[in-house]
Coordinates of C-alpha atoms in Angstrom, one line a residue:
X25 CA -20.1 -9.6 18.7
X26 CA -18.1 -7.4 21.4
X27 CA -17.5 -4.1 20.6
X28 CA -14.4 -2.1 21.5
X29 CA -14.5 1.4 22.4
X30 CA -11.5 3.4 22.7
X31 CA -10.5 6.1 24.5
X32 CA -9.5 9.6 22.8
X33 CA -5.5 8.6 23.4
X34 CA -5.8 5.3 21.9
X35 CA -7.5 7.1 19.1
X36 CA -4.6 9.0 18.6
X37 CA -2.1 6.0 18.8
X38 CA -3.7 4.2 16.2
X39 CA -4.1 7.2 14.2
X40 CA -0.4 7.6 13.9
X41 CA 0.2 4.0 13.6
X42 CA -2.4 3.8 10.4
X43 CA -1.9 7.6 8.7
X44 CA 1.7 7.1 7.1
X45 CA 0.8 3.3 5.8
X46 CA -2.2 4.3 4.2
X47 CA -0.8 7.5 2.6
X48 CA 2.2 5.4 1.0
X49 CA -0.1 2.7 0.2
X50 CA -3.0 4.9 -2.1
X51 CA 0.1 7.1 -3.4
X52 CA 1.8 3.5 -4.6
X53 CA -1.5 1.9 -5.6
X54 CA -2.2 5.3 -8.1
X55 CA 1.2 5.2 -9.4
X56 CA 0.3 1.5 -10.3
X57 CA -2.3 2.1 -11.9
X58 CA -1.3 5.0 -14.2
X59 CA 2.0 2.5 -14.7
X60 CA -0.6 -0.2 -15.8
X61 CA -2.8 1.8 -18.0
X62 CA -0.2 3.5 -19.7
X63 CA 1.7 0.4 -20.4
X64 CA -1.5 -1.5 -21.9
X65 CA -2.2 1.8 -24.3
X66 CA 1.0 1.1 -25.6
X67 CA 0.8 -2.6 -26.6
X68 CA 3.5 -3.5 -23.6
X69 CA 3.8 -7.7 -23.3
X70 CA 1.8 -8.7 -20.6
X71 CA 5.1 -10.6 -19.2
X72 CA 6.0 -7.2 -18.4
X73 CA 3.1 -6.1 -17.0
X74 CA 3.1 -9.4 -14.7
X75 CA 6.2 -8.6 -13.7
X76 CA 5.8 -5.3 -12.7
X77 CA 2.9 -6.2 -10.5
X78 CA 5.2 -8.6 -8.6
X79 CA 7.3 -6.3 -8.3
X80 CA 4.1 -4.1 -6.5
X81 CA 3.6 -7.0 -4.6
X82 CA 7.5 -7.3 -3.3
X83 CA 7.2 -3.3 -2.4
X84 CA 4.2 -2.9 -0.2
X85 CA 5.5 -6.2 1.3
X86 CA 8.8 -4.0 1.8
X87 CA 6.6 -1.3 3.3
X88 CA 4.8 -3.6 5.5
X89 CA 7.5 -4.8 7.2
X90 CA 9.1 -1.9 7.4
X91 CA 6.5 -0.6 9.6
X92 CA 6.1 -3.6 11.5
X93 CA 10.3 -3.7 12.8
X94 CA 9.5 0.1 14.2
X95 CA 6.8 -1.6 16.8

């Protein structure tokens, strides 16, 4: 296995490439989450619940290409 080792600058540049994915990611996963668990504590129909985490699914697709046009 080759290992890569990068430079303080390239550091940087992915830094700022990975920072504002991974913040909107963890604040979108939590918000899931709490959607999820409140929904199941109050007898919601899983059909909902499936559809809601498609709909997850379609946003940090969303995200992700979002971030990919801006390259």
């Amino acid at each position: 296995m080759i290992k890569k080792t990068f430079t303080q600058e390239e550091k940087r540049e992915l830094t700022k490439k990975i920072m504002p994915r991974s913040i909107i990611y963890s604040t979108l996963g939590i918000l899931f989450a709490i959607a999820i668990s409140h929904l199941a504590k109050t007898g919601t129909s899983i059909w909902l619940i499936v559809g809601l985490s498609m709909l997850y699914v379609i946003i940090i697709t969303v995200v992700s290409l979002s971030f990919e046009k801006k390259k």
